[in-house]
Amino acid sequence: FTGPAGDRRRFLDRLVLAVDPHHGQRANSYEKAMRGRNRLLVDNSRDSAWFDAIESQMAETGIAIAAARVEMVRLLNAMIDRLPSNGPFPQADIALDGLLEAGIGHQAAVDLEERFRHDLASGRERDRAAGRTLDGPHRSDLRV
């Protein structure tokens, strides 16, 4: 795959939607919360209660999105492994690059949510300077 990481994420998310119809709703919820957080950052808001509420929603939906993507990549790799090695195309190795995805399967989802929530809260000033949220499943990339 060439082109922007966003195109690869959208492609993967469409595959996830085929097996998990709630994935789209989670992705929309995450995007809406992230837009709200970004607005607070740009407006230089210091309302920690509002940030906390938005970041909790982002953590919950973000980890669910990451977990669904990791599962889809696992399924794709399992299908690729079953293909004959002497086929006309080289074997592909698919992986996800992302902080959240790296923890899936190694830590409990609730612990990952808490860590992501903490990372969002502690990164507010950095994100405020950037004018946007710098970490999360919206920054993950599909490697082929």
mmCIF file of N, CA and C in Angstrom:
data_model
loop_
_atom_site.group_PDB
_atom_site.id
_atom_site.type_symbol
_atom_site.label_atom_id
_atom_site.label_comp_id
_atom_site.label_asym_id
_atom_site.label_seq_id
_atom_site.Cartn_x
_atom_site.Cartn_y
_atom_site.Cartn_z
ATOM 1 N N PHE A 1 0.840 -1.187 0.000
ATOM 2 C CA PHE A 1 0.000 0.000 0.000
ATOM 3 C C PHE A 1 0.877 1.240 0.000
ATOM 4 N N THR A 2 0.589 2.127 -0.897
ATOM 5 C CA THR A 2 1.261 3.422 -0.874
ATOM 6 C C THR A 2 0.214 4.468 -0.539
ATOM 7 N N GLY A 3 0.667 5.671 -0.316
ATOM 8 C CA GLY A 3 -0.259 6.739 0.024
ATOM 9 C C GLY A 3 -0.301 6.976 1.517
ATOM 10 N N PRO A 4 -1.208 7.845 1.928
ATOM 11 C CA PRO A 4 -1.276 8.232 3.342
ATOM 12 C C PRO A 4 -1.748 7.102 4.258
ATOM 13 N N ALA A 5 -1.289 7.164 5.497
ATOM 14 C CA ALA A 5 -1.687 6.176 6.507
ATOM 15 C C ALA A 5 -3.201 6.180 6.703
ATOM 16 N N GLY A 6 -3.833 7.334 6.564
ATOM 17 C CA GLY A 6 -5.280 7.432 6.727
ATOM 18 C C GLY A 6 -6.031 6.548 5.742
ATOM 19 N N ASP A 7 -5.510 6.432 4.525
ATOM 20 C CA ASP A 7 -6.144 5.560 3.529
ATOM 21 C C ASP A 7 -6.057 4.101 3.964
ATOM 22 N N ARG A 8 -4.907 3.719 4.507
ATOM 23 C CA ARG A 8 -4.747 2.336 4.970
ATOM 24 C C ARG A 8 -5.647 2.058 6.171
ATOM 25 N N ARG A 9 -5.772 3.034 7.084
ATOM 26 C CA ARG A 9 -6.681 2.854 8.234
ATOM 27 C C ARG A 9 -8.115 2.688 7.762
ATOM 28 N N ARG A 10 -8.541 3.524 6.822
ATOM 29 C CA ARG A 10 -9.913 3.426 6.309
ATOM 30 C C ARG A 10 -10.151 2.067 5.640
ATOM 31 N N PHE A 11 -9.173 1.592 4.880
ATOM 32 C CA PHE A 11 -9.285 0.275 4.249
ATOM 33 C C PHE A 11 -9.462 -0.803 5.314
ATOM 34 N N LEU A 12 -8.616 -0.773 6.335
ATOM 35 C CA LEU A 12 -8.700 -1.764 7.409
ATOM 36 C C LEU A 12 -10.030 -1.650 8.143
ATOM 37 N N ASP A 13 -10.474 -0.434 8.402
ATOM 38 C CA ASP A 13 -11.747 -0.246 9.102
ATOM 39 C C ASP A 13 -12.920 -0.790 8.291
ATOM 40 N N ARG A 14 -12.849 -0.698 6.972
ATOM 41 C CA ARG A 14 -13.916 -1.282 6.139
ATOM 42 C C ARG A 14 -13.926 -2.805 6.265
ATOM 43 N N LEU A 15 -12.750 -3.389 6.340
ATOM 44 C CA LEU A 15 -12.681 -4.838 6.544
ATOM 45 C C LEU A 15 -13.254 -5.212 7.907
ATOM 46 N N VAL A 16 -12.917 -4.443 8.928
ATOM 47 C CA VAL A 16 -13.433 -4.709 10.275
ATOM 48 C C VAL A 16 -14.954 -4.611 10.274
ATOM 49 N N LEU A 17 -15.498 -3.615 9.583
ATOM 50 C CA LEU A 17 -16.956 -3.446 9.519
ATOM 51 C C LEU A 17 -17.662 -4.684 8.967
ATOM 52 N N ALA A 18 -16.987 -5.408 8.098
ATOM 53 C CA ALA A 18 -17.592 -6.605 7.508
ATOM 54 C C ALA A 18 -17.858 -7.683 8.555
ATOM 55 N N VAL A 19 -17.079 -7.696 9.627
ATOM 56 C CA VAL A 19 -17.267 -8.720 10.668
ATOM 57 C C VAL A 19 -17.754 -8.138 11.990
ATOM 58 N N ASP A 20 -17.674 -6.825 12.133
ATOM 59 C CA ASP A 20 -18.090 -6.164 13.377
ATOM 60 C C ASP A 20 -18.899 -4.919 13.026
ATOM 61 N N PRO A 21 -20.226 -5.044 12.920
ATOM 62 C CA PRO A 21 -21.050 -3.915 12.487
ATOM 63 C C PRO A 21 -21.047 -2.726 13.452
ATOM 64 N N HIS A 22 -20.592 -2.922 14.678
ATOM 65 C CA HIS A 22 -20.551 -1.819 15.646
ATOM 66 C C HIS A 22 -19.269 -0.991 15.538
ATOM 67 N N HIS A 23 -18.335 -1.454 14.731
ATOM 68 C CA HIS A 23 -17.056 -0.755 14.598
ATOM 69 C C HIS A 23 -17.247 0.668 14.064
ATOM 70 N N GLY A 24 -18.122 0.831 13.117
ATOM 71 C CA GLY A 24 -18.369 2.162 12.556
ATOM 72 C C GLY A 24 -18.896 3.127 13.594
ATOM 73 N N GLN A 25 -19.797 2.655 14.436
ATOM 74 C CA GLN A 25 -20.344 3.499 15.499
ATOM 75 C C GLN A 25 -19.246 3.904 16.483
ATOM 76 N N ARG A 26 -18.379 2.955 16.831
ATOM 77 C CA ARG A 26 -17.273 3.276 17.741
ATOM 78 C C ARG A 26 -16.324 4.281 17.101
ATOM 79 N N ALA A 27 -16.025 4.086 15.820
ATOM 80 C CA ALA A 27 -15.122 5.003 15.126
ATOM 81 C C ALA A 27 -15.719 6.405 15.059
ATOM 82 N N ASN A 28 -17.011 6.498 14.770
ATOM 83 C CA ASN A 28 -17.669 7.806 14.735
ATOM 84 C C ASN A 28 -17.668 8.464 16.105
ATOM 85 N N SER A 29 -17.907 7.689 17.144
ATOM 86 C CA SER A 29 -17.901 8.213 18.510
ATOM 87 C C SER A 29 -16.516 8.731 18.881
ATOM 88 N N TYR A 30 -15.489 7.978 18.510
ATOM 89 C CA TYR A 30 -14.114 8.406 18.787
ATOM 90 C C TYR A 30 -13.805 9.707 18.045
ATOM 91 N N GLU A 31 -14.131 9.755 16.769
ATOM 92 C CA GLU A 31 -13.853 10.949 15.963
ATOM 93 C C GLU A 31 -14.565 12.176 16.528
ATOM 94 N N LYS A 32 -15.810 11.998 16.931
ATOM 95 C CA LYS A 32 -16.571 13.113 17.500
ATOM 96 C C LYS A 32 -15.920 13.600 18.794
ATOM 97 N N ALA A 33 -15.535 12.668 19.653
ATOM 98 C CA ALA A 33 -14.878 13.049 20.906
ATOM 99 C C ALA A 33 -13.544 13.734 20.624
ATOM 100 N N MET A 34 -12.796 13.217 19.663
ATOM 101 C CA MET A 34 -11.507 13.819 19.340
ATOM 102 C C MET A 34 -11.685 15.232 18.779
ATOM 103 N N ARG A 35 -12.689 15.423 17.939
ATOM 104 C CA ARG A 35 -12.951 16.779 17.427
ATOM 105 C C ARG A 35 -13.287 17.721 18.575
ATOM 106 N N GLY A 36 -14.070 17.242 19.551
ATOM 107 C CA GLY A 36 -14.389 18.057 20.720
ATOM 108 C C GLY A 36 -13.149 18.391 21.523
ATOM 109 N N ARG A 37 -12.285 17.413 21.721
ATOM 110 C CA ARG A 37 -11.032 17.659 22.453
ATOM 111 C C ARG A 37 -10.151 18.645 21.688
ATOM 112 N N ASN A 38 -10.049 18.452 20.378
ATOM 113 C CA ASN A 38 -9.235 19.365 19.578
ATOM 114 C C ASN A 38 -9.772 20.791 19.652
ATOM 115 N N ARG A 39 -11.090 20.940 19.686
ATOM 116 C CA ARG A 39 -11.693 22.274 19.803
ATOM 117 C C ARG A 39 -11.305 22.896 21.144
ATOM 118 N N LEU A 40 -11.378 22.109 22.210
ATOM 119 C CA LEU A 40 -10.968 22.613 23.529
ATOM 120 C C LEU A 40 -9.497 23.020 23.519
ATOM 121 N N LEU A 41 -8.669 22.242 22.852
ATOM 122 C CA LEU A 41 -7.243 22.566 22.776
ATOM 123 C C LEU A 41 -7.020 23.881 22.040
ATOM 124 N N VAL A 42 -7.653 24.022 20.889
ATOM 125 C CA VAL A 42 -7.491 25.230 20.071
ATOM 126 C C VAL A 42 -8.047 26.455 20.785
ATOM 127 N N ASP A 43 -9.165 26.266 21.504
ATOM 128 C CA ASP A 43 -9.776 27.380 22.241
ATOM 129 C C ASP A 43 -9.044 27.684 23.545
ATOM 130 N N ASN A 44 -7.982 26.928 23.823
ATOM 131 C CA ASN A 44 -7.175 27.116 25.032
ATOM 132 C C ASN A 44 -7.996 26.935 26.308
ATOM 133 N N SER A 45 -8.972 26.031 26.258
ATOM 134 C CA SER A 45 -9.804 25.747 27.426
ATOM 135 C C SER A 45 -8.971 25.058 28.501
ATOM 136 N N ARG A 46 -9.273 25.374 29.735
ATOM 137 C CA ARG A 46 -8.599 24.740 30.883
ATOM 138 C C ARG A 46 -9.605 23.968 31.736
ATOM 139 N N ASP A 47 -10.765 23.664 31.164
ATOM 140 C CA ASP A 47 -11.824 22.962 31.888
ATOM 141 C C ASP A 47 -11.469 21.477 31.996
ATOM 142 N N SER A 48 -10.795 21.113 33.084
ATOM 143 C CA SER A 48 -10.300 19.741 33.219
ATOM 144 C C SER A 48 -11.435 18.721 33.289
ATOM 145 N N ALA A 49 -12.571 19.099 33.848
ATOM 146 C CA ALA A 49 -13.699 18.161 33.923
ATOM 147 C C ALA A 49 -14.200 17.816 32.519
ATOM 148 N N TRP A 50 -14.252 18.822 31.649
ATOM 149 C CA TRP A 50 -14.709 18.583 30.282
ATOM 150 C C TRP A 50 -13.689 17.724 29.539
ATOM 151 N N PHE A 51 -12.399 18.058 29.693
ATOM 152 C CA PHE A 51 -11.352 17.238 29.087
ATOM 153 C C PHE A 51 -11.444 15.797 29.588
ATOM 154 N N ASP A 52 -11.600 15.624 30.902
ATOM 155 C CA ASP A 52 -11.660 14.276 31.485
ATOM 156 C C ASP A 52 -12.793 13.456 30.870
ATOM 157 N N ALA A 53 -13.952 14.078 30.702
ATOM 158 C CA ALA A 53 -15.103 13.369 30.136
ATOM 159 C C ALA A 53 -14.831 12.951 28.690
ATOM 160 N N ILE A 54 -14.298 13.865 27.912
ATOM 161 C CA ILE A 54 -14.005 13.569 26.505
ATOM 162 C C ILE A 54 -12.914 12.505 26.401
ATOM 163 N N GLU A 55 -11.877 12.647 27.211
ATOM 164 C CA GLU A 55 -10.765 11.699 27.151
ATOM 165 C C GLU A 55 -11.179 10.304 27.622
ATOM 166 N N SER A 56 -12.118 10.220 28.534
ATOM 167 C CA SER A 56 -12.638 8.911 28.944
ATOM 168 C C SER A 56 -13.344 8.232 27.777
ATOM 169 N N GLN A 57 -14.141 9.000 27.044
ATOM 170 C CA GLN A 57 -14.827 8.447 25.871
ATOM 171 C C GLN A 57 -13.806 8.029 24.808
ATOM 172 N N MET A 58 -12.796 8.859 24.604
ATOM 173 C CA MET A 58 -11.765 8.524 23.624
ATOM 174 C C MET A 58 -11.013 7.254 24.026
ATOM 175 N N ALA A 59 -10.724 7.106 25.313
ATOM 176 C CA ALA A 59 -9.992 5.924 25.780
ATOM 177 C C ALA A 59 -10.823 4.663 25.582
ATOM 178 N N GLU A 60 -12.081 4.729 25.961
ATOM 179 C CA GLU A 60 -12.952 3.555 25.840
ATOM 180 C C GLU A 60 -13.117 3.134 24.385
ATOM 181 N N THR A 61 -13.469 4.079 23.531
ATOM 182 C CA THR A 61 -13.701 3.734 22.123
ATOM 183 C C THR A 61 -12.389 3.486 21.391
ATOM 184 N N GLY A 62 -11.347 4.211 21.760
ATOM 185 C CA GLY A 62 -10.052 4.041 21.099
ATOM 186 C C GLY A 62 -9.480 2.650 21.285
ATOM 187 N N ILE A 63 -9.570 2.129 22.502
ATOM 188 C CA ILE A 63 -9.065 0.776 22.755
ATOM 189 C C ILE A 63 -9.917 -0.253 22.017
ATOM 190 N N ALA A 64 -11.222 -0.056 21.967
ATOM 191 C CA ALA A 64 -12.096 -0.981 21.232
ATOM 192 C C ALA A 64 -11.764 -0.969 19.738
ATOM 193 N N ILE A 65 -11.497 0.206 19.193
ATOM 194 C CA ILE A 65 -11.113 0.322 17.779
ATOM 195 C C ILE A 65 -9.800 -0.410 17.540
ATOM 196 N N ALA A 66 -8.821 -0.150 18.391
ATOM 197 C CA ALA A 66 -7.511 -0.791 18.248
ATOM 198 C C ALA A 66 -7.631 -2.308 18.347
ATOM 199 N N ALA A 67 -8.423 -2.799 19.292
ATOM 200 C CA ALA A 67 -8.589 -4.245 19.468
ATOM 201 C C ALA A 67 -9.232 -4.877 18.236
ATOM 202 N N ALA A 68 -10.223 -4.216 17.668
ATOM 203 C CA ALA A 68 -10.888 -4.744 16.472
ATOM 204 C C ALA A 68 -9.925 -4.779 15.291
ATOM 205 N N ARG A 69 -9.103 -3.763 15.163
ATOM 206 C CA ARG A 69 -8.117 -3.739 14.076
ATOM 207 C C ARG A 69 -7.079 -4.841 14.262
ATOM 208 N N VAL A 70 -6.604 -5.015 15.487
ATOM 209 C CA VAL A 70 -5.621 -6.070 15.767
ATOM 210 C C VAL A 70 -6.206 -7.439 15.421
ATOM 211 N N GLU A 71 -7.454 -7.663 15.785
ATOM 212 C CA GLU A 71 -8.099 -8.945 15.478
ATOM 213 C C GLU A 71 -8.217 -9.143 13.970
ATOM 214 N N MET A 72 -8.556 -8.098 13.226
ATOM 215 C CA MET A 72 -8.663 -8.222 11.773
ATOM 216 C C MET A 72 -7.303 -8.546 11.162
ATOM 217 N N VAL A 73 -6.258 -7.899 11.625
ATOM 218 C CA VAL A 73 -4.917 -8.191 11.111
ATOM 219 C C VAL A 73 -4.539 -9.641 11.438
ATOM 220 N N ARG A 74 -4.907 -10.109 12.619
ATOM 221 C CA ARG A 74 -4.642 -11.501 12.986
ATOM 222 C C ARG A 74 -5.362 -12.448 12.019
ATOM 223 N N LEU A 75 -6.626 -12.150 11.720
ATOM 224 C CA LEU A 75 -7.394 -12.978 10.785
ATOM 225 C C LEU A 75 -6.789 -12.954 9.382
ATOM 226 N N LEU A 76 -6.388 -11.784 8.922
ATOM 227 C CA LEU A 76 -5.783 -11.666 7.591
ATOM 228 C C LEU A 76 -4.479 -12.451 7.514
ATOM 229 N N ASN A 77 -3.646 -12.328 8.542
ATOM 230 C CA ASN A 77 -2.385 -13.069 8.552
ATOM 231 C C ASN A 77 -2.626 -14.574 8.583
ATOM 232 N N ALA A 78 -3.657 -15.016 9.294
ATOM 233 C CA ALA A 78 -3.984 -16.444 9.327
ATOM 234 C C ALA A 78 -4.407 -16.928 7.942
ATOM 235 N N MET A 79 -5.171 -16.109 7.209
ATOM 236 C CA MET A 79 -5.576 -16.480 5.848
ATOM 237 C C MET A 79 -4.369 -16.510 4.919
ATOM 238 N N ILE A 80 -3.488 -15.535 5.059
ATOM 239 C CA ILE A 80 -2.286 -15.483 4.219
ATOM 240 C C ILE A 80 -1.408 -16.705 4.480
ATOM 241 N N ASP A 81 -1.298 -17.099 5.740
ATOM 242 C CA ASP A 81 -0.468 -18.259 6.091
ATOM 243 C C ASP A 81 -0.989 -19.548 5.472
ATOM 244 N N ARG A 82 -2.272 -19.612 5.185
ATOM 245 C CA ARG A 82 -2.857 -20.816 4.578
ATOM 246 C C ARG A 82 -2.687 -20.859 3.058
ATOM 247 N N LEU A 83 -2.228 -19.763 2.458
ATOM 248 C CA LEU A 83 -2.021 -19.740 1.009
ATOM 249 C C LEU A 83 -0.790 -20.568 0.647
ATOM 250 N N PRO A 84 -0.795 -21.181 -0.538
ATOM 251 C CA PRO A 84 0.390 -21.952 -0.943
ATOM 252 C C PRO A 84 1.602 -21.032 -1.118
ATOM 253 N N SER A 85 2.741 -21.494 -0.657
ATOM 254 C CA SER A 85 3.951 -20.661 -0.722
ATOM 255 C C SER A 85 4.481 -20.524 -2.140
ATOM 256 N N ASN A 86 4.078 -21.402 -3.043
ATOM 257 C CA ASN A 86 4.557 -21.338 -4.426
ATOM 258 C C ASN A 86 3.573 -20.608 -5.337
ATOM 259 N N GLY A 87 2.712 -19.778 -4.773
ATOM 260 C CA GLY A 87 1.734 -19.030 -5.560
ATOM 261 C C GLY A 87 2.392 -17.930 -6.379
ATOM 262 N N PRO A 88 1.615 -17.267 -7.221
ATOM 263 C CA PRO A 88 2.161 -16.242 -8.119
ATOM 264 C C PRO A 88 2.556 -14.941 -7.407
ATOM 265 N N PHE A 89 2.098 -14.754 -6.177
ATOM 266 C CA PHE A 89 2.384 -13.519 -5.458
ATOM 267 C C PHE A 89 3.230 -13.813 -4.225
ATOM 268 N N PRO A 90 4.079 -12.879 -3.848
ATOM 269 C CA PRO A 90 4.867 -13.086 -2.629
ATOM 270 C C PRO A 90 3.966 -13.051 -1.395
ATOM 271 N N GLN A 91 4.370 -13.783 -0.370
ATOM 272 C CA GLN A 91 3.626 -13.781 0.890
ATOM 273 C C GLN A 91 3.696 -12.380 1.508
ATOM 274 N N ALA A 92 2.592 -11.923 1.991
ATOM 275 C CA ALA A 92 2.534 -10.612 2.644
ATOM 276 C C ALA A 92 2.614 -10.810 4.150
ATOM 277 N N ASP A 93 3.192 -9.846 4.809
ATOM 278 C CA ASP A 93 3.219 -9.831 6.267
ATOM 279 C C ASP A 93 2.534 -8.539 6.685
ATOM 280 N N ILE A 94 1.401 -8.660 7.344
ATOM 281 C CA ILE A 94 0.598 -7.497 7.714
ATOM 282 C C ILE A 94 0.760 -7.240 9.205
ATOM 283 N N ALA A 95 0.940 -5.971 9.559
ATOM 284 C CA ALA A 95 1.081 -5.597 10.972
ATOM 285 C C ALA A 95 0.521 -4.201 11.179
ATOM 286 N N LEU A 96 0.269 -3.876 12.420
ATOM 287 C CA LEU A 96 -0.200 -2.542 12.792
ATOM 288 C C LEU A 96 0.884 -1.825 13.577
ATOM 289 N N ASP A 97 1.113 -0.574 13.227
ATOM 290 C CA ASP A 97 2.002 0.292 13.996
ATOM 291 C C ASP A 97 1.139 1.257 14.780
ATOM 292 N N GLY A 98 1.237 1.207 16.077
ATOM 293 C CA GLY A 98 0.478 2.123 16.917
ATOM 294 C C GLY A 98 0.701 1.801 18.377
ATOM 295 N N LEU A 99 0.701 2.829 19.198
ATOM 296 C CA LEU A 99 0.929 2.636 20.627
ATOM 297 C C LEU A 99 -0.166 1.792 21.259
ATOM 298 N N LEU A 100 -1.410 2.058 20.906
ATOM 299 C CA LEU A 100 -2.508 1.304 21.502
ATOM 300 C C LEU A 100 -2.487 -0.147 21.049
ATOM 301 N N GLU A 101 -2.271 -0.350 19.767
ATOM 302 C CA GLU A 101 -2.284 -1.700 19.218
ATOM 303 C C GLU A 101 -1.178 -2.561 19.823
ATOM 304 N N ALA A 102 -0.059 -1.957 20.170
ATOM 305 C CA ALA A 102 1.064 -2.709 20.743
ATOM 306 C C ALA A 102 0.692 -3.374 22.066
ATOM 307 N N GLY A 103 -0.232 -2.797 22.802
ATOM 308 C CA GLY A 103 -0.617 -3.355 24.093
ATOM 309 C C GLY A 103 -1.724 -4.383 24.033
ATOM 310 N N ILE A 104 -2.450 -4.430 22.917
ATOM 311 C CA ILE A 104 -3.574 -5.368 22.790
ATOM 312 C C ILE A 104 -3.042 -6.803 22.862
ATOM 313 N N GLY A 105 -3.651 -7.586 23.721
ATOM 314 C CA GLY A 105 -3.234 -8.969 23.893
ATOM 315 C C GLY A 105 -2.156 -9.153 24.943
ATOM 316 N N HIS A 106 -1.568 -8.051 25.392
ATOM 317 C CA HIS A 106 -0.518 -8.120 26.410
ATOM 318 C C HIS A 106 -0.973 -7.536 27.742
ATOM 319 N N GLN A 107 -1.997 -6.709 27.695
ATOM 320 C CA GLN A 107 -2.546 -6.079 28.894
ATOM 321 C C GLN A 107 -4.067 -6.145 28.823
ATOM 322 N N ALA A 108 -4.710 -6.073 29.964
ATOM 323 C CA ALA A 108 -6.172 -6.046 30.004
ATOM 324 C C ALA A 108 -6.666 -4.753 29.362
ATOM 325 N N ALA A 109 -7.795 -4.836 28.688
ATOM 326 C CA ALA A 109 -8.357 -3.663 28.012
ATOM 327 C C ALA A 109 -8.574 -2.512 28.982
ATOM 328 N N VAL A 110 -9.039 -2.812 30.184
ATOM 329 C CA VAL A 110 -9.289 -1.752 31.163
ATOM 330 C C VAL A 110 -7.983 -1.049 31.539
ATOM 331 N N ASP A 111 -6.877 -1.789 31.607
ATOM 332 C CA ASP A 111 -5.581 -1.177 31.906
ATOM 333 C C ASP A 111 -5.104 -0.315 30.740
ATOM 334 N N LEU A 112 -5.331 -0.788 29.522
ATOM 335 C CA LEU A 112 -4.962 -0.002 28.345
ATOM 336 C C LEU A 112 -5.784 1.278 28.264
ATOM 337 N N GLU A 113 -7.080 1.163 28.575
ATOM 338 C CA GLU A 113 -7.931 2.358 28.591
ATOM 339 C C GLU A 113 -7.410 3.371 29.593
ATOM 340 N N GLU A 114 -7.059 2.911 30.775
ATOM 341 C CA GLU A 114 -6.561 3.817 31.813
ATOM 342 C C GLU A 114 -5.246 4.466 31.384
ATOM 343 N N ARG A 115 -4.368 3.678 30.780
ATOM 344 C CA ARG A 115 -3.096 4.242 30.312
ATOM 345 C C ARG A 115 -3.326 5.290 29.222
ATOM 346 N N PHE A 116 -4.216 4.991 28.273
ATOM 347 C CA PHE A 116 -4.501 5.941 27.198
ATOM 348 C C PHE A 116 -5.141 7.203 27.767
ATOM 349 N N ARG A 117 -6.063 7.035 28.696
ATOM 350 C CA ARG A 117 -6.701 8.185 29.351
ATOM 351 C C ARG A 117 -5.631 9.050 30.033
ATOM 352 N N HIS A 118 -4.720 8.410 30.739
ATOM 353 C CA HIS A 118 -3.629 9.129 31.406
ATOM 354 C C HIS A 118 -2.733 9.832 30.386
ATOM 355 N N ASP A 119 -2.395 9.139 29.298
ATOM 356 C CA ASP A 119 -1.549 9.735 28.259
ATOM 357 C C ASP A 119 -2.213 10.954 27.626
ATOM 358 N N LEU A 120 -3.515 10.877 27.397
ATOM 359 C CA LEU A 120 -4.230 12.030 26.846
ATOM 360 C C LEU A 120 -4.183 13.203 27.815
ATOM 361 N N ALA A 121 -4.452 12.929 29.093
ATOM 362 C CA ALA A 121 -4.459 14.001 30.093
ATOM 363 C C ALA A 121 -3.075 14.617 30.245
ATOM 364 N N SER A 122 -2.056 13.787 30.313
ATOM 365 C CA SER A 122 -0.705 14.326 30.511
ATOM 366 C C SER A 122 -0.162 14.985 29.244
ATOM 367 N N GLY A 123 -0.756 14.693 28.096
ATOM 368 C CA GLY A 123 -0.302 15.286 26.842
ATOM 369 C C GLY A 123 -1.072 16.522 26.409
ATOM 370 N N ARG A 124 -1.917 17.043 27.274
ATOM 371 C CA ARG A 124 -2.748 18.193 26.873
ATOM 372 C C ARG A 124 -1.923 19.388 26.416
ATOM 373 N N GLU A 125 -0.891 19.731 27.147
ATOM 374 C CA GLU A 125 -0.097 20.913 26.773
ATOM 375 C C GLU A 125 0.639 20.689 25.457
ATOM 376 N N ARG A 126 1.184 19.497 25.283
ATOM 377 C CA ARG A 126 1.849 19.170 24.020
ATOM 378 C C ARG A 126 0.850 19.239 22.872
ATOM 379 N N ASP A 127 -0.334 18.640 23.079
ATOM 380 C CA ASP A 127 -1.368 18.643 22.051
ATOM 381 C C ASP A 127 -1.900 20.052 21.806
ATOM 382 N N ARG A 128 -1.984 20.847 22.869
ATOM 383 C CA ARG A 128 -2.440 22.236 22.736
ATOM 384 C C ARG A 128 -1.471 23.000 21.827
ATOM 385 N N ALA A 129 -0.173 22.783 22.028
ATOM 386 C CA ALA A 129 0.837 23.449 21.199
ATOM 387 C C ALA A 129 0.729 23.007 19.738
ATOM 388 N N ALA A 130 0.387 21.741 19.529
ATOM 389 C CA ALA A 130 0.242 21.219 18.167
ATOM 390 C C ALA A 130 -1.103 21.590 17.553
ATOM 391 N N GLY A 131 -2.084 21.909 18.409
ATOM 392 C CA GLY A 131 -3.416 22.244 17.921
ATOM 393 C C GLY A 131 -4.256 21.030 17.571
ATOM 394 N N ARG A 132 -3.819 19.852 18.014
ATOM 395 C CA ARG A 132 -4.554 18.625 17.709
ATOM 396 C C ARG A 132 -4.063 17.496 18.608
ATOM 397 N N THR A 133 -4.829 16.424 18.643
ATOM 398 C CA THR A 133 -4.485 15.236 19.417
ATOM 399 C C THR A 133 -3.451 14.424 18.643
ATOM 400 N N LEU A 134 -2.308 14.194 19.275
ATOM 401 C CA LEU A 134 -1.195 13.556 18.582
ATOM 402 C C LEU A 134 -1.134 12.039 18.743
ATOM 403 N N ASP A 135 -1.819 11.483 19.734
ATOM 404 C CA ASP A 135 -1.767 10.039 19.964
ATOM 405 C C ASP A 135 -3.162 9.436 19.943
ATOM 406 N N GLY A 136 -3.233 8.203 19.478
ATOM 407 C CA GLY A 136 -4.507 7.492 19.463
ATOM 408 C C GLY A 136 -4.623 6.617 18.235
ATOM 409 N N PRO A 137 -5.736 5.922 18.100
ATOM 410 C CA PRO A 137 -5.914 5.028 16.959
ATOM 411 C C PRO A 137 -6.011 5.781 15.628
ATOM 412 N N HIS A 138 -6.235 7.079 15.695
ATOM 413 C CA HIS A 138 -6.279 7.890 14.472
ATOM 414 C C HIS A 138 -4.872 8.128 13.911
ATOM 415 N N ARG A 139 -3.844 7.678 14.622
ATOM 416 C CA ARG A 139 -2.461 7.823 14.179
ATOM 417 C C ARG A 139 -1.829 6.471 13.819
ATOM 418 N N SER A 140 -2.566 5.398 13.990
ATOM 419 C CA SER A 140 -2.041 4.060 13.711
ATOM 420 C C SER A 140 -1.850 3.864 12.213
ATOM 421 N N ASP A 141 -1.004 2.908 11.865
ATOM 422 C CA ASP A 141 -0.747 2.641 10.458
ATOM 423 C C ASP A 141 -0.736 1.135 10.206
ATOM 424 N N LEU A 142 -1.196 0.767 9.046
ATOM 425 C CA LEU A 142 -1.195 -0.620 8.595
ATOM 426 C C LEU A 142 0.052 -0.827 7.743
ATOM 427 N N ARG A 143 0.885 -1.779 8.138
ATOM 428 C CA ARG A 143 2.092 -2.101 7.367
ATOM 429 C C ARG A 143 1.863 -3.398 6.610
ATOM 430 N N VAL A 144 2.228 -3.376 5.333
ATOM 431 C CA VAL A 144 2.110 -4.574 4.494
ATOM 432 C C VAL A 144 3.471 -4.864 3.891
#
